PDB file of C-alpha atoms in Angstrom:
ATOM      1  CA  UNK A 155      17.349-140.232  90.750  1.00  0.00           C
ATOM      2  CA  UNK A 156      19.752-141.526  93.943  1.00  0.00           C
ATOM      3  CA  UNK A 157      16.497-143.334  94.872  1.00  0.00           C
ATOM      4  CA  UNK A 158      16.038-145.173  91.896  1.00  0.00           C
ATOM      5  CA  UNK A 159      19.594-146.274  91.886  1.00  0.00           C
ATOM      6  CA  UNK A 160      19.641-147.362  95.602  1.00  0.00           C
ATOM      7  CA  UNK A 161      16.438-149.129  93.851  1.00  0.00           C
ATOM      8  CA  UNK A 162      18.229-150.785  91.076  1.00  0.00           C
ATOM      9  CA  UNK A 163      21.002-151.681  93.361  1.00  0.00           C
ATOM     10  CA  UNK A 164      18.957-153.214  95.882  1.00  0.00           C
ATOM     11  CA  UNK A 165      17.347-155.272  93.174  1.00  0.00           C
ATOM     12  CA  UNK A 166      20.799-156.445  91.927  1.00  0.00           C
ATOM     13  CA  UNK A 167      22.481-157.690  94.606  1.00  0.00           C
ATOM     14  CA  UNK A 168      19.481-159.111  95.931  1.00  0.00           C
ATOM     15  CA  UNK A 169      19.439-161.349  92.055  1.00  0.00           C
ATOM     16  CA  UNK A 170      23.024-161.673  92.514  1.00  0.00           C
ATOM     17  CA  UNK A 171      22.307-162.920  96.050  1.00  0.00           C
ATOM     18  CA  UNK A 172      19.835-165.387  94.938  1.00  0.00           C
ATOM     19  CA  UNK A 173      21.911-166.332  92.039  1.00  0.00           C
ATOM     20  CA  UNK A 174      24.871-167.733  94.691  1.00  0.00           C
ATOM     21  CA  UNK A 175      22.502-169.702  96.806  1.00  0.00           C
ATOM     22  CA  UNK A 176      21.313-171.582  93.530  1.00  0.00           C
ATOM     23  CA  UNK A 177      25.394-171.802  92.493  1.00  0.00           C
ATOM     24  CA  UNK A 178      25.915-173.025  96.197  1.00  0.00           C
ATOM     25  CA  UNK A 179      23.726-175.775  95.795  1.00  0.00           C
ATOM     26  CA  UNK A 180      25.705-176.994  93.197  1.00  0.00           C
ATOM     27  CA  UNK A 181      29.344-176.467  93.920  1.00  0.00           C
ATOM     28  CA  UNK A 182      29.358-175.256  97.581  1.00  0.00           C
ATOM     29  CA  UNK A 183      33.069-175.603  96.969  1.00  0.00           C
ATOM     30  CA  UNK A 184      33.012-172.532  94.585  1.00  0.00           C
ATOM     31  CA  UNK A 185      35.110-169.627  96.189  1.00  0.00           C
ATOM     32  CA  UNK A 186      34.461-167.218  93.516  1.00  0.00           C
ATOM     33  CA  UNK A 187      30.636-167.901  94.389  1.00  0.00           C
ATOM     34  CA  UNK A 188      31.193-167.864  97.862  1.00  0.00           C
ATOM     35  CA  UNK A 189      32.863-164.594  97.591  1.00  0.00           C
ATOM     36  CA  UNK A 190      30.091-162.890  95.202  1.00  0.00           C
ATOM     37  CA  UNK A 191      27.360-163.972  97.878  1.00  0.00           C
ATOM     38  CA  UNK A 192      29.761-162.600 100.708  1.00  0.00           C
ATOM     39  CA  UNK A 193      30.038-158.978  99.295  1.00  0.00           C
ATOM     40  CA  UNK A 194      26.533-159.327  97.564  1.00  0.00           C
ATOM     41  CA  UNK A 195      24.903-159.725 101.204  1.00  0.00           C
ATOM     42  CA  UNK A 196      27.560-156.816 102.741  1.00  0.00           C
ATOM     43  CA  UNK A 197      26.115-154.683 100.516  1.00  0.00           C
ATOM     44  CA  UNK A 198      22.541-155.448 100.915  1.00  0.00           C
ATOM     45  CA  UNK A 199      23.232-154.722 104.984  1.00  0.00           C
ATOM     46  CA  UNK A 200      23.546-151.323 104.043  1.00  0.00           C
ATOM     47  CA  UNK A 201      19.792-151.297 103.042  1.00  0.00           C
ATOM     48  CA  UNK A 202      18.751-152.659 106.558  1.00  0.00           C
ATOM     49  CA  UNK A 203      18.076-151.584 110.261  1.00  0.00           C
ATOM     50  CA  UNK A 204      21.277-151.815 112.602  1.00  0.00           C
ATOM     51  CA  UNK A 205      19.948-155.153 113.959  1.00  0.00           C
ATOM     52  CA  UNK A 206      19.310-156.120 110.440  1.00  0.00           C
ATOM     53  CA  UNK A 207      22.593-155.072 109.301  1.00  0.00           C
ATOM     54  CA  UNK A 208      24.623-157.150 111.390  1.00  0.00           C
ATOM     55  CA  UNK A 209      22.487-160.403 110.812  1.00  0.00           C
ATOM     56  CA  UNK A 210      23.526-159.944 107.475  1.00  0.00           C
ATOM     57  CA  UNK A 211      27.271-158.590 108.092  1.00  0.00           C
ATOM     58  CA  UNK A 212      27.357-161.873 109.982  1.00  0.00           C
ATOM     59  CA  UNK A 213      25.721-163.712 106.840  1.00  0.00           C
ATOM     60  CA  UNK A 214      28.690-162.158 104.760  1.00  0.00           C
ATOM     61  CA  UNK A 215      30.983-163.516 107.578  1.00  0.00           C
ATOM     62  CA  UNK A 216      29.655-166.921 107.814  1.00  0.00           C
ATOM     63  CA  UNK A 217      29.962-167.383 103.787  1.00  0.00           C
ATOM     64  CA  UNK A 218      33.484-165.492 103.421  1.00  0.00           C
ATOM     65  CA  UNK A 219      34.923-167.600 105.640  1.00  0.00           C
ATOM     66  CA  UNK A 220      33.814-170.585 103.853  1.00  0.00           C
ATOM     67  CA  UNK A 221      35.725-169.460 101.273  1.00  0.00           C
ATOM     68  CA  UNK A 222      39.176-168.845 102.840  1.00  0.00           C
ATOM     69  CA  UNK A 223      38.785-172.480 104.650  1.00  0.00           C
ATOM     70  CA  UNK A 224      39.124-173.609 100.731  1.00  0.00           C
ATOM     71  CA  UNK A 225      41.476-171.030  99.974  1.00  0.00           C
ATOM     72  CA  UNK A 226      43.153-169.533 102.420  1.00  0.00           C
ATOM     73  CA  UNK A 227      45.405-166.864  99.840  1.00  0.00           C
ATOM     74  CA  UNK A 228      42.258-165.578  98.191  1.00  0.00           C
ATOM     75  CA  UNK A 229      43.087-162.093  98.171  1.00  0.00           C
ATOM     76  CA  UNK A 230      39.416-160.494  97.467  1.00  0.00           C
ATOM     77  CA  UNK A 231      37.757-163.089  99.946  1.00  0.00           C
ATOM     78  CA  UNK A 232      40.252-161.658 102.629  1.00  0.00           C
ATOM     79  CA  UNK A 233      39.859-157.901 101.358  1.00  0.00           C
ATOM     80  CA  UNK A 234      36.249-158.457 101.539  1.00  0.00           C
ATOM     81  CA  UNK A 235      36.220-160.036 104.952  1.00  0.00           C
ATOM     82  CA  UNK A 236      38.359-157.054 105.871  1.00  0.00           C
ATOM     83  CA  UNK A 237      35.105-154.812 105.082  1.00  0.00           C
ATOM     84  CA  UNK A 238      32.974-157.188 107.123  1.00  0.00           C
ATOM     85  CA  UNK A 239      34.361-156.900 109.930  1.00  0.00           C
ATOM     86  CA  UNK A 240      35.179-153.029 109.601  1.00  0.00           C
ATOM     87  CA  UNK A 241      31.187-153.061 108.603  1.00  0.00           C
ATOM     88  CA  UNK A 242      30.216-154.675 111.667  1.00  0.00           C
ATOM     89  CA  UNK A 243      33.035-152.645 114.004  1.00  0.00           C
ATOM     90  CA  UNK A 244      31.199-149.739 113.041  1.00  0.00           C
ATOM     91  CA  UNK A 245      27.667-150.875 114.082  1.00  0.00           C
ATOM     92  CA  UNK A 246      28.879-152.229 117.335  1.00  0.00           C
ATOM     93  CA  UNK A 247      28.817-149.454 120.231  1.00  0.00           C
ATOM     94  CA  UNK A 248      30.764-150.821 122.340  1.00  0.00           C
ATOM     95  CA  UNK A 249      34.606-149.938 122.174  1.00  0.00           C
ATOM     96  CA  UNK A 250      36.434-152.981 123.503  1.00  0.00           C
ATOM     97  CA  UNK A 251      33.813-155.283 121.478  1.00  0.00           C
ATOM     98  CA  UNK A 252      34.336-153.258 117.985  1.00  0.00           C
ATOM     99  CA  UNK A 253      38.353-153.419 118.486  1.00  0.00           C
ATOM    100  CA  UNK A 254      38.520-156.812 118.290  1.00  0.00           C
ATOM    101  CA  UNK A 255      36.284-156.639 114.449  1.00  0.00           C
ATOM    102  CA  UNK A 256      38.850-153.578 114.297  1.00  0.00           C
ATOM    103  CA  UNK A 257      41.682-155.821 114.422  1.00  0.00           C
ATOM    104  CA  UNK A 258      40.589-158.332 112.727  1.00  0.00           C
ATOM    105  CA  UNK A 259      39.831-156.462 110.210  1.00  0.00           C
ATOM    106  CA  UNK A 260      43.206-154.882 110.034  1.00  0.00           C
ATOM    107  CA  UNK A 261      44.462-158.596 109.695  1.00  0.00           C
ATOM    108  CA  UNK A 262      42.598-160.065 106.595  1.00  0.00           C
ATOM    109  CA  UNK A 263      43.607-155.895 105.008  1.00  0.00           C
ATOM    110  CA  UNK A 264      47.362-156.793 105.276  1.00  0.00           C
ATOM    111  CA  UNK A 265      47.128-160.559 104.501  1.00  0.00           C
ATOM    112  CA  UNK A 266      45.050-159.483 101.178  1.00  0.00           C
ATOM    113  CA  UNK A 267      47.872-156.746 100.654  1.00  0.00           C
ATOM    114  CA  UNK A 268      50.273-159.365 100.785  1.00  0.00           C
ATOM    115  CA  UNK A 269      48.468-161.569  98.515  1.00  0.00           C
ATOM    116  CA  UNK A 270      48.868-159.047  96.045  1.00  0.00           C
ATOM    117  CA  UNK A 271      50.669-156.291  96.863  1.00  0.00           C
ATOM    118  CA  UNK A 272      49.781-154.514  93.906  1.00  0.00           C
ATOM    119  CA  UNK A 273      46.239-153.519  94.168  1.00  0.00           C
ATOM    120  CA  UNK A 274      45.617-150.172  95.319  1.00  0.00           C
ATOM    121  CA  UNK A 275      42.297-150.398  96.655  1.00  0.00           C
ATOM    122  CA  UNK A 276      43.886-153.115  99.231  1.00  0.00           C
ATOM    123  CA  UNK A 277      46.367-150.850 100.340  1.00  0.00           C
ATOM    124  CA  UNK A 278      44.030-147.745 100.306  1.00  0.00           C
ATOM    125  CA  UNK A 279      41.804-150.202 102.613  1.00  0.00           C
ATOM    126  CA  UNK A 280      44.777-151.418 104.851  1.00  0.00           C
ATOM    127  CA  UNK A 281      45.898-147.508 105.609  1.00  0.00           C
ATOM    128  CA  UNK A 282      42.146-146.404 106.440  1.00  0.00           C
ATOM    129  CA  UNK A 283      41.940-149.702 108.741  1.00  0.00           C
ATOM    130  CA  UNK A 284      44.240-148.178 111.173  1.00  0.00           C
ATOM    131  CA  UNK A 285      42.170-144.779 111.420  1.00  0.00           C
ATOM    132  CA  UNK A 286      38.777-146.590 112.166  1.00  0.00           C
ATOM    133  CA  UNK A 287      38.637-147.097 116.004  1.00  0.00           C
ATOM    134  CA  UNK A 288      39.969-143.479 116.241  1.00  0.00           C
ATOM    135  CA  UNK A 289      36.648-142.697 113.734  1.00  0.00           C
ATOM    136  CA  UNK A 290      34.562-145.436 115.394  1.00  0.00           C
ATOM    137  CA  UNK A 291      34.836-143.942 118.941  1.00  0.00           C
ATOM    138  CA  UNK A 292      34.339-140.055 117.471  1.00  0.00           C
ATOM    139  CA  UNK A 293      31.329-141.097 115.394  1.00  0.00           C
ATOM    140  CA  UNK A 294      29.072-142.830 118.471  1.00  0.00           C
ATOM    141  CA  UNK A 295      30.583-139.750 120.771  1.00  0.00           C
ATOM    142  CA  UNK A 296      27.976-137.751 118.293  1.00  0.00           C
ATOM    143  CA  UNK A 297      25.134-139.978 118.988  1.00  0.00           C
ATOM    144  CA  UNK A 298      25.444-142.800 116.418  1.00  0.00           C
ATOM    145  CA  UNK A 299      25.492-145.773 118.842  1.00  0.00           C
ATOM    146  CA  UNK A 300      21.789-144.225 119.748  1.00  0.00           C
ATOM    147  CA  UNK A 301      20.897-145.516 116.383  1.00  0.00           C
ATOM    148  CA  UNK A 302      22.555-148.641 117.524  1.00  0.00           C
ATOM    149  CA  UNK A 303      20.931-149.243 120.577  1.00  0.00           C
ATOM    150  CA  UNK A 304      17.274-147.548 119.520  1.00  0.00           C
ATOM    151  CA  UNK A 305      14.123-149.137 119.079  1.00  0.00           C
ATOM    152  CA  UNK A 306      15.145-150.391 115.472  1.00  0.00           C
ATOM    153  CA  UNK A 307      17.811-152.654 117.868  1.00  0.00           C
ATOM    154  CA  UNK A 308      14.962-153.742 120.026  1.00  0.00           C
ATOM    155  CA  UNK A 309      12.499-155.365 117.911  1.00  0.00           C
ATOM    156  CA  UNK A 310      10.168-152.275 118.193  1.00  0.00           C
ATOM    157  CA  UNK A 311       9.830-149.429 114.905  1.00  0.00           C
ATOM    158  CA  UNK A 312      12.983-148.474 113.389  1.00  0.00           C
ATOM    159  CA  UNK A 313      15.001-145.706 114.283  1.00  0.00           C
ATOM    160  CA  UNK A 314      15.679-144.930 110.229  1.00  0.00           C
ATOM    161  CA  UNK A 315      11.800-144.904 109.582  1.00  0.00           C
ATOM    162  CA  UNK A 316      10.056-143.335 112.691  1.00  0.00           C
ATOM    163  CA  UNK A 317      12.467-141.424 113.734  1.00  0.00           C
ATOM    164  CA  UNK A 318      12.357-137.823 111.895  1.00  0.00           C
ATOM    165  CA  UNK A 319      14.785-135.430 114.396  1.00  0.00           C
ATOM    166  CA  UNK A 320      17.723-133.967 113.268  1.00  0.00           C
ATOM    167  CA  UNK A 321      19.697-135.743 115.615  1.00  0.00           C
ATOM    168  CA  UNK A 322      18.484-138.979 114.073  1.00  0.00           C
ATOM    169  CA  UNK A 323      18.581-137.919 110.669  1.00  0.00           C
ATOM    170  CA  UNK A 324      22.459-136.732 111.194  1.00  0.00           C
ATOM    171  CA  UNK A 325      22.951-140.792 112.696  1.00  0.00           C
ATOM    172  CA  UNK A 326      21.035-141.754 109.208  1.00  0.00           C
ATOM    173  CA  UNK A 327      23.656-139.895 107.326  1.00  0.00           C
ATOM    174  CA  UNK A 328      26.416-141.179 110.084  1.00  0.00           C
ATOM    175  CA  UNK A 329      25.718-144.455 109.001  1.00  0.00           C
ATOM    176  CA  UNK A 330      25.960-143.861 105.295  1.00  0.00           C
ATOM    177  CA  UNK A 331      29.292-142.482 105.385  1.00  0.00           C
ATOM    178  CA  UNK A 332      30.483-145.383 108.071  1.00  0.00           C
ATOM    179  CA  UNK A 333      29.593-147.936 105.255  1.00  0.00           C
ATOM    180  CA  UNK A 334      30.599-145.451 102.268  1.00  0.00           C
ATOM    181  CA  UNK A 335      34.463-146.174 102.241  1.00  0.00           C
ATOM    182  CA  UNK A 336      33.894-149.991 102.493  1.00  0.00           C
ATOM    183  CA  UNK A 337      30.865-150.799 100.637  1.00  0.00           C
ATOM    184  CA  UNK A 338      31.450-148.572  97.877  1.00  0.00           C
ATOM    185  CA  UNK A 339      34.655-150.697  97.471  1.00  0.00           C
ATOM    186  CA  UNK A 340      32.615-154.064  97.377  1.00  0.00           C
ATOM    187  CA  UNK A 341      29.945-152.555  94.674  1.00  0.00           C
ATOM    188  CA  UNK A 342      32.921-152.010  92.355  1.00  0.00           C
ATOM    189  CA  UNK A 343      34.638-155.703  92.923  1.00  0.00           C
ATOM    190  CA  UNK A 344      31.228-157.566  92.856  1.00  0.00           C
ATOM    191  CA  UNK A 345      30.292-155.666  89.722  1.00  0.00           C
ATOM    192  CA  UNK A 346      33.145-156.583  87.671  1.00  0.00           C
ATOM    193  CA  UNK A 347      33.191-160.574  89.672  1.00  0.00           C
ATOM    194  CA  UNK A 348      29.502-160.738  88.614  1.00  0.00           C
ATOM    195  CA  UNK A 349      30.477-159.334  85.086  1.00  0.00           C
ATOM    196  CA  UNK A 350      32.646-162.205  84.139  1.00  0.00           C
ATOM    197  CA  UNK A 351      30.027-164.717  85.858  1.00  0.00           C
ATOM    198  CA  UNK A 352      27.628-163.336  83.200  1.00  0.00           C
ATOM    199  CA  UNK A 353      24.517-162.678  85.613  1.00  0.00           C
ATOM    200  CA  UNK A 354      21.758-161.662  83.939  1.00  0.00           C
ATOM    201  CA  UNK A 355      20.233-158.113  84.513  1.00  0.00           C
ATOM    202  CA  UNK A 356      17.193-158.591  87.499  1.00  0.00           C
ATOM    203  CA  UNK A 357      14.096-159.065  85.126  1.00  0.00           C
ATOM    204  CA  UNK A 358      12.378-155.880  84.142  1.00  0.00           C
ATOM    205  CA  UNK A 359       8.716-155.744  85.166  1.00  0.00           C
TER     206      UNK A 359
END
């Protein structure tokens, strides 16, 4: 049953992903789009190999940003870019490279808190930013940055699919719960953003 959701949500974000680029062609001045495609492709990343995964982070990046150049205020755009660049923190092994995402991170949290000070899940996201180096640095102590750095990082078989030890099964799970707090967070604001778009369920076949 997990599997066939992790199905159906693959299938939906990837829709909802095309569905932006067709929107972008049109109005690449769109935030909301912009925004939708942002956390659409951060949550795809999650479905990827490390290397994969920060192409795509850096995707999410690339198209958030476009946003806040247009609207600097937007408070999800900034939450979301928050998770980005906590997402890609996490997948980076080294410890002076992944503080500045860290920090960065930490930045667009608080602006989006200020933006609206209000929304819980902002300020649930803003407290756990300042935890994540300390849980960055204790997570690749246990092996995760061998996931990193593996043959899924090097163009060769990856590490998720080829790899059956316990050790790499336990940086498998590592990685789930890394992206848990943050894209769990993005399913629930791209469900409802996509709601009131009206995007139409992925086709049934």
């Amino acid at each position: 049953m997990e599997m066939q959701n992790d199905f159906d949500r693959l299938l939906f974000f990837e829709h909802a992903r095309r569905n932006a680029e067709v929107t972008y062609a049109k109005n690449p001045l769109d935030t909301e789009n912009l925004t939708r495609w942002g956390g659409a492709l951060l949550e795809l990343s999650s479905f990827q190999t490390v290397q994969e995964s920060k192409s795509m982070i850096k995707d999410a990046i690339s198209k958030l940003d476009e946003a806040l150049v247009i609207d600097p205020k937007k408070h999800d755009a900034l939450w979301c870019m928050g998770n980005a660049q906590t997402s890609y923190a996490f997948l980076t092994p080294d410890k002076d490279e992944a503080k500045g995402y860290f920090d960065s991170a930490y930045t667009f949290f608080k602006q989006a808190v200020d933006e609206d000070p209000g929304n819980e899940l902002y300020r649930k996201s803003f407290e756990v930013a300042t935890k994540a180096p300390e849980l960055h640095s204790e997570l690749h102590k246990q092996g995760f940055s061998q996931q990193a750095t593996g043959p899924g990082a090097g163009g060769g078989p990856s590490t998720s699919s080829s790899v059956k030890s316990p050790k790499a099964q336990k940086s498998s799970d590592l990685k789930y719960d890394i992206f848990g707090w943050v894209i769990l967070a993005v399913t629930i604001v791209a469900w409802v953003g996509f709601a009131k778009s009206n995007v139409p369920s992925p086709p049934q076949r």
